[in-house]
Coordinates of C-alpha atoms and ligand atoms in Angstrom, one line a residue:
M22 CA -47.2 63.4 -158.1
A23 CA -46.6 63.0 -161.9
A24 CA -43.2 63.9 -163.2
R25 CA -42.5 67.0 -165.3
V26 CA -41.8 65.9 -168.8
L27 CA -38.5 67.1 -170.3
D28 CA -39.7 68.1 -173.8
G29 CA -36.8 67.5 -176.1
T30 CA -38.9 68.4 -179.1
A31 CA -39.7 71.9 -177.8
V32 CA -36.2 72.6 -176.5
S33 CA -34.6 71.3 -179.7
R34 CA -36.9 73.6 -181.7
S35 CA -35.4 76.7 -180.1
L36 CA -31.9 75.3 -180.6
L37 CA -32.6 74.7 -184.2
E38 CA -33.9 78.3 -184.6
S39 CA -30.7 79.7 -183.2
T40 CA -28.6 77.4 -185.3
A41 CA -30.5 78.5 -188.5
E42 CA -29.8 82.1 -187.6
R43 CA -26.1 81.3 -187.2
A44 CA -26.1 79.3 -190.4
R45 CA -27.5 82.4 -192.2
T46 CA -24.9 84.7 -190.8
F47 CA -22.1 82.3 -191.8
A48 CA -23.5 81.9 -195.3
D49 CA -23.7 85.7 -195.7
S50 CA -20.1 86.2 -194.8
A51 CA -18.6 83.0 -196.4
G52 CA -20.7 83.0 -199.5
R53 CA -21.7 79.4 -198.9
P54 CA -23.7 77.6 -196.3
P55 CA -22.1 75.4 -193.6
A56 CA -21.7 71.9 -195.0
L57 CA -22.1 68.4 -193.4
A58 CA -20.8 65.3 -195.1
T59 CA -22.8 62.2 -194.1
V60 CA -21.1 58.8 -194.7
L61 CA -23.3 55.7 -194.8
V62 CA -21.8 52.2 -195.4
G63 CA -24.1 49.4 -196.4
D64 CA -27.9 49.5 -196.5
D65 CA -29.1 48.9 -193.0
P66 CA -32.6 50.4 -193.1
A67 CA -32.4 52.0 -189.7
S68 CA -29.1 53.7 -190.5
R69 CA -30.4 54.9 -193.8
T70 CA -33.4 56.4 -192.0
Y71 CA -31.2 58.2 -189.5
V72 CA -29.1 59.7 -192.2
K73 CA -32.1 60.8 -194.2
M74 CA -33.6 62.4 -191.1
K75 CA -30.3 64.2 -190.3
R76 CA -30.0 65.5 -193.9
S77 CA -33.6 66.8 -194.0
R78 CA -33.0 68.6 -190.7
C79 CA -29.8 70.1 -192.2
A80 CA -31.8 71.5 -195.1
R81 CA -34.4 73.0 -192.7
V82 CA -31.7 75.1 -190.9
G83 CA -29.7 76.1 -194.0
I84 CA -26.9 73.6 -193.7
A85 CA -25.8 71.9 -197.0
S86 CA -25.3 68.2 -196.8
R87 CA -23.3 65.9 -199.0
A88 CA -24.2 62.2 -198.9
V89 CA -21.5 59.7 -199.3
E90 CA -22.7 56.1 -199.7
L91 CA -20.5 53.1 -199.8
P92 CA -21.3 49.4 -200.3
A93 CA -21.7 47.0 -197.4
D94 CA -18.4 45.2 -198.3
T95 CA -16.3 48.3 -198.1
S96 CA -12.9 47.7 -196.4
T97 CA -11.5 49.7 -193.6
E98 CA -8.8 51.1 -195.9
R99 CA -11.3 52.3 -198.4
L100 CA -13.5 53.9 -195.8
V101 CA -10.5 55.6 -194.1
E102 CA -9.4 56.9 -197.5
E103 CA -12.9 58.4 -198.2
I104 CA -13.1 60.0 -194.7
A105 CA -9.6 61.4 -195.0
A106 CA -10.5 63.0 -198.3
L107 CA -13.5 64.7 -196.6
S108 CA -11.3 65.8 -193.7
A109 CA -9.0 67.5 -196.3
D110 CA -11.8 69.0 -198.3
P111 CA -12.2 72.8 -197.5
A112 CA -15.8 72.7 -198.7
V113 CA -16.7 70.3 -195.9
D114 CA -17.2 71.6 -192.3
G115 CA -18.4 68.6 -190.5
I116 CA -18.3 64.8 -191.0
L117 CA -20.8 62.3 -189.7
L118 CA -20.0 58.6 -190.0
Q119 CA -23.3 56.8 -189.4
H120 CA -22.7 53.8 -187.1
P121 CA -22.7 51.0 -186.5
V122 CA -20.6 50.2 -189.6
P123 CA -20.5 46.6 -191.1
G124 CA -18.5 44.1 -189.0
Q125 CA -15.4 43.8 -191.2
I126 CA -14.6 47.5 -190.7
D127 CA -12.4 48.8 -187.9
E128 CA -14.9 51.4 -186.6
R129 CA -12.3 53.1 -184.4
A130 CA -9.9 53.5 -187.4
A131 CA -12.7 55.0 -189.4
F132 CA -13.7 57.5 -186.7
E133 CA -10.0 58.6 -186.2
A134 CA -9.8 59.5 -189.9
I135 CA -12.2 62.4 -189.1
A136 CA -10.2 65.6 -188.6
P137 CA -10.7 66.9 -185.0
G138 CA -12.0 70.2 -186.3
K139 CA -14.7 68.4 -188.3
D140 CA -15.8 65.9 -185.6
V141 CA -19.2 67.4 -185.2
D142 CA -20.6 64.0 -183.9
G143 CA -18.0 63.9 -181.2
V144 CA -16.7 60.4 -181.9
T145 CA -13.0 60.8 -182.1
M146 CA -10.5 60.2 -179.3
H147 CA -9.6 63.9 -179.5
S148 CA -13.2 64.9 -178.7
F149 CA -13.4 62.3 -176.0
A150 CA -10.3 63.6 -174.4
A151 CA -11.6 67.2 -174.6
M152 CA -14.8 66.1 -172.8
A153 CA -12.8 64.2 -170.2
F154 CA -10.4 67.1 -169.5
G155 CA -13.2 69.6 -169.6
E156 CA -11.5 71.4 -172.5
P157 CA -13.4 73.1 -175.3
G158 CA -14.3 70.7 -178.1
F159 CA -17.2 68.9 -179.8
H160 CA -19.4 66.9 -177.5
S161 CA -20.7 63.5 -178.4
C162 CA -24.1 64.5 -179.7
T163 CA -26.4 62.5 -177.4
P164 CA -24.5 63.3 -174.2
G165 CA -24.2 66.9 -175.2
G166 CA -27.9 67.0 -176.1
I167 CA -28.8 65.5 -172.7
L168 CA -26.9 68.2 -170.9
R169 CA -28.6 70.9 -172.9
L170 CA -32.0 69.5 -172.1
L171 CA -31.3 69.4 -168.4
D172 CA -30.0 73.0 -168.6
A173 CA -33.1 74.2 -170.4
Y174 CA -35.1 73.1 -167.3
D175 CA -32.5 74.5 -164.9
I176 CA -31.8 71.2 -163.3
G177 CA -28.9 71.5 -160.9
L178 CA -26.3 68.8 -161.0
A179 CA -23.7 69.8 -158.5
G180 CA -23.5 67.4 -155.6
R181 CA -26.2 65.2 -156.9
R182 CA -25.7 61.5 -157.3
A183 CA -25.9 60.5 -161.0
V184 CA -26.1 56.9 -162.1
V185 CA -25.3 56.2 -165.8
V186 CA -26.5 52.8 -167.0
G187 CA -24.3 51.9 -170.0
R188 CA -20.7 52.7 -170.8
S189 CA -20.4 52.9 -174.6
P190 CA -17.8 55.3 -176.0
I191 CA -20.4 57.5 -177.7
L192 CA -23.0 57.6 -175.0
G193 CA -22.6 56.2 -171.5
K194 CA -18.9 57.1 -170.9
P195 CA -19.1 60.7 -172.2
V196 CA -22.4 61.5 -170.5
G197 CA -20.8 60.5 -167.2
M198 CA -17.8 62.7 -167.9
L199 CA -20.1 65.7 -168.7
L200 CA -22.0 65.1 -165.5
L201 CA -18.8 64.9 -163.5
A202 CA -17.7 68.2 -165.1
R203 CA -20.8 69.7 -163.6
D204 CA -19.9 68.3 -160.1
A205 CA -22.3 65.4 -160.0
T206 CA -21.1 62.3 -158.1
V207 CA -21.1 59.8 -160.9
T208 CA -21.5 56.0 -160.9
Y209 CA -21.3 53.9 -164.1
C210 CA -23.3 50.7 -164.4
H211 CA -22.9 48.1 -167.1
S212 CA -23.6 44.5 -168.0
R213 CA -21.4 43.2 -165.1
T214 CA -22.9 45.5 -162.4
V215 CA -24.2 43.5 -159.4
D216 CA -27.6 44.5 -158.2
L217 CA -28.4 47.3 -160.7
A218 CA -31.7 48.0 -158.9
E219 CA -29.9 49.0 -155.7
V220 CA -27.5 51.3 -157.4
V221 CA -30.3 53.0 -159.4
R222 CA -32.4 53.4 -156.2
E223 CA -29.6 55.8 -154.9
A224 CA -29.7 58.1 -157.9
D225 CA -30.9 61.7 -158.0
V226 CA -30.2 61.6 -161.7
V227 CA -30.5 58.4 -163.8
V228 CA -29.3 58.2 -167.4
A229 CA -30.4 55.0 -169.1
A230 CA -28.2 54.2 -172.2
V231 CA -28.4 50.5 -172.7
G232 CA -30.6 49.5 -175.6
R233 CA -32.8 47.1 -173.7
P234 CA -36.6 47.8 -173.5
E235 CA -37.7 49.0 -170.1
L236 CA -34.6 47.5 -168.3
V237 CA -34.8 50.3 -165.7
R238 CA -38.0 49.6 -163.7
G239 CA -40.2 52.3 -162.4
E240 CA -40.0 51.0 -158.8
W241 CA -36.2 51.5 -158.8
I242 CA -36.6 55.3 -159.2
K243 CA -36.0 57.4 -156.1
P244 CA -39.0 59.8 -155.6
G245 CA -38.2 63.1 -157.2
A246 CA -35.3 61.8 -159.3
V247 CA -34.5 63.1 -162.8
V248 CA -34.8 60.3 -165.3
V249 CA -33.2 60.6 -168.7
D250 CA -33.9 57.8 -171.2
A251 CA -31.5 57.7 -174.0
G252 CA -32.6 54.2 -175.1
Y253 CA -34.4 53.7 -178.4
N254 CA -35.8 50.3 -179.0
P255 CA -38.1 49.0 -181.7
G256 CA -41.7 50.1 -181.2
N257 CA -40.7 53.5 -179.7
V258 CA -39.8 51.9 -176.4
G259 CA -37.1 53.4 -174.2
D260 CA -34.8 51.7 -171.7
V261 CA -37.0 52.9 -168.8
E262 CA -40.4 51.6 -167.8
Y263 CA -41.9 55.0 -168.5
A264 CA -45.4 55.0 -167.0
A265 CA -44.3 53.6 -163.6
A266 CA -41.1 55.7 -163.5
A267 CA -43.1 58.9 -164.3
E268 CA -45.2 58.3 -161.2
R269 CA -42.1 58.5 -159.0
A270 CA -39.7 60.8 -160.9
G271 CA -39.5 64.6 -160.6
H272 CA -38.5 65.0 -164.2
I273 CA -38.5 62.4 -167.0
T274 CA -37.7 62.4 -170.8
P275 CA -40.3 60.7 -173.0
V276 CA -39.4 58.3 -175.8
P277 CA -39.8 59.5 -178.5
G278 CA -39.5 63.3 -178.1
G279 CA -36.9 63.5 -175.4
V280 CA -33.2 62.8 -176.0
G281 CA -33.6 61.9 -179.8
P282 CA -34.4 65.4 -181.1
M283 CA -31.8 67.0 -178.9
T284 CA -29.1 64.7 -180.4
I285 CA -29.8 65.9 -183.9
A286 CA -30.1 69.5 -182.9
L287 CA -26.7 69.3 -181.3
L288 CA -25.2 67.8 -184.4
L289 CA -26.4 70.7 -186.5
E290 CA -25.3 73.3 -184.0
Q291 CA -21.8 71.8 -183.9
T292 CA -21.7 71.7 -187.7
V293 CA -22.3 75.5 -187.7
Q294 CA -19.8 75.9 -184.9
A295 CA -17.2 74.0 -187.0
A296 CA -17.9 76.2 -190.0
E297 CA -17.6 79.4 -187.9
A298 CA -14.3 78.2 -186.4
K299 CA -12.9 77.3 -189.9
G300 CA -14.0 80.7 -191.3
Ligands
NAP407 P1 -24.1 49.9 -176.7 O1 -22.8 50.3 -177.4 O2 -24.7 48.6 -177.1 O3 -23.8 49.9 -175.1 C1 -24.8 49.4 -174.3 C2 -24.3 49.5 -172.8 O4 -25.3 48.9 -172.0 C3 -23.0 48.7 -172.6 O5 -22.1 49.5 -171.8 C4 -23.5 47.5 -171.8 O6 -22.5 47.0 -170.9 C5 -24.7 48.0 -171.1 N1 -25.6 46.9 -170.7 C6 -26.0 45.9 -171.5 N2 -26.8 45.1 -170.8 C7 -26.9 45.6 -169.6 C8 -27.6 45.2 -168.4 N3 -28.4 44.2 -168.4 N4 -27.5 46.0 -167.3 C9 -26.7 47.1 -167.3 N5 -26.0 47.5 -168.4 C10 -26.1 46.8 -169.5 O7 -25.3 50.9 -176.9 P2 -25.2 52.5 -177.2 O8 -24.7 52.8 -178.5 O9 -24.6 53.2 -176.0 O10 -26.8 52.8 -177.2 C11 -27.6 52.6 -176.0 C12 -29.0 52.9 -176.4 O11 -29.1 54.3 -176.7 C13 -29.6 52.2 -177.5 O12 -31.0 52.0 -177.3 C14 -29.5 53.2 -178.7 O13 -30.5 53.0 -179.7 C15 -29.7 54.5 -178.0 N6 -29.1 55.6 -178.6 C16 -30.0 56.7 -178.8 C17 -29.5 57.8 -179.4 C18 -30.4 59.0 -179.6 O14 -30.1 59.9 -180.3 N7 -31.5 59.1 -178.8 C19 -28.1 57.9 -179.8 C20 -27.3 56.8 -179.6 C21 -27.8 55.7 -179.0 P3 -21.1 46.4 -171.3 O15 -20.2 47.6 -171.6 O16 -20.7 45.7 -170.0 O17 -21.3 45.5 -172.5

């Protein structure tokens, strides 16, 4: 039986509509639209494309965006100064630092210059701790988007065995914490995991967050499992061997059109939420 496709494009559309409505209500009462500052360091073409896409989505839902662009040789100190200024600027509600940043920059120091109330991309230690403790706060956008997508299809998580492949601070780790908060039994896999196939075979829910084309093979998928592919590799290829996995899975996200659009939608929703909270 073929898997049901988790349509991130369709679900994100309704999230964007409700975000646009909230942005309008905010603008009516505040006399200005919610505002997102995007910070791009250097001229990596993929990063530039991502920022452009996020800013164009902002415009479509009535969020103002301010683009800050810095040269590739920017120092940590200079970047921290720029982000600290945005953190202090009352006209800015949310801050997105596009990453990865060039190698000479201490990325963690740059993220931590984002005021917690403006961390709409969910990258600071404050947001991470809030996710880990199950306290209110901003979610990392991809993990938060994944949970929203599963919720849209009423996929129950309590008691289910979830395997997260990848443990990066913005994706693998926080998605595992959000699944744990929903009472899934969570296992993390990473580059040192022994016999990844055997671990994945046990999973009722698999989240692939690695960045290696089709690393997760279709034959590893337990029949009926929920397969979430957060990977995005050149040529629109995910981290899951899609066609073979779709034959066994109960639900599966496509690449593109699965996790990606949910990530942007969550960023915009959290920007409006930050504006509302600031008043
Ligand atoms: P990352 O920081 O490079 O982390 C990759 C993770 O995969 C690491 O934890 C690494 O393990 C693990 N890994 C590497 N090789 C492995 C292997 N052979 N077996 C098992 N685990 C392995 O990447 P990321 O930022 O989390 O991104 C992961 C993917 O998601 C990329 O394709 C990226 O483009 C995509 N992504 C998509 C969105 C979206 O909006 N859709 C957003 C962000 C990222 P170690 O920790 O041991 O090194």
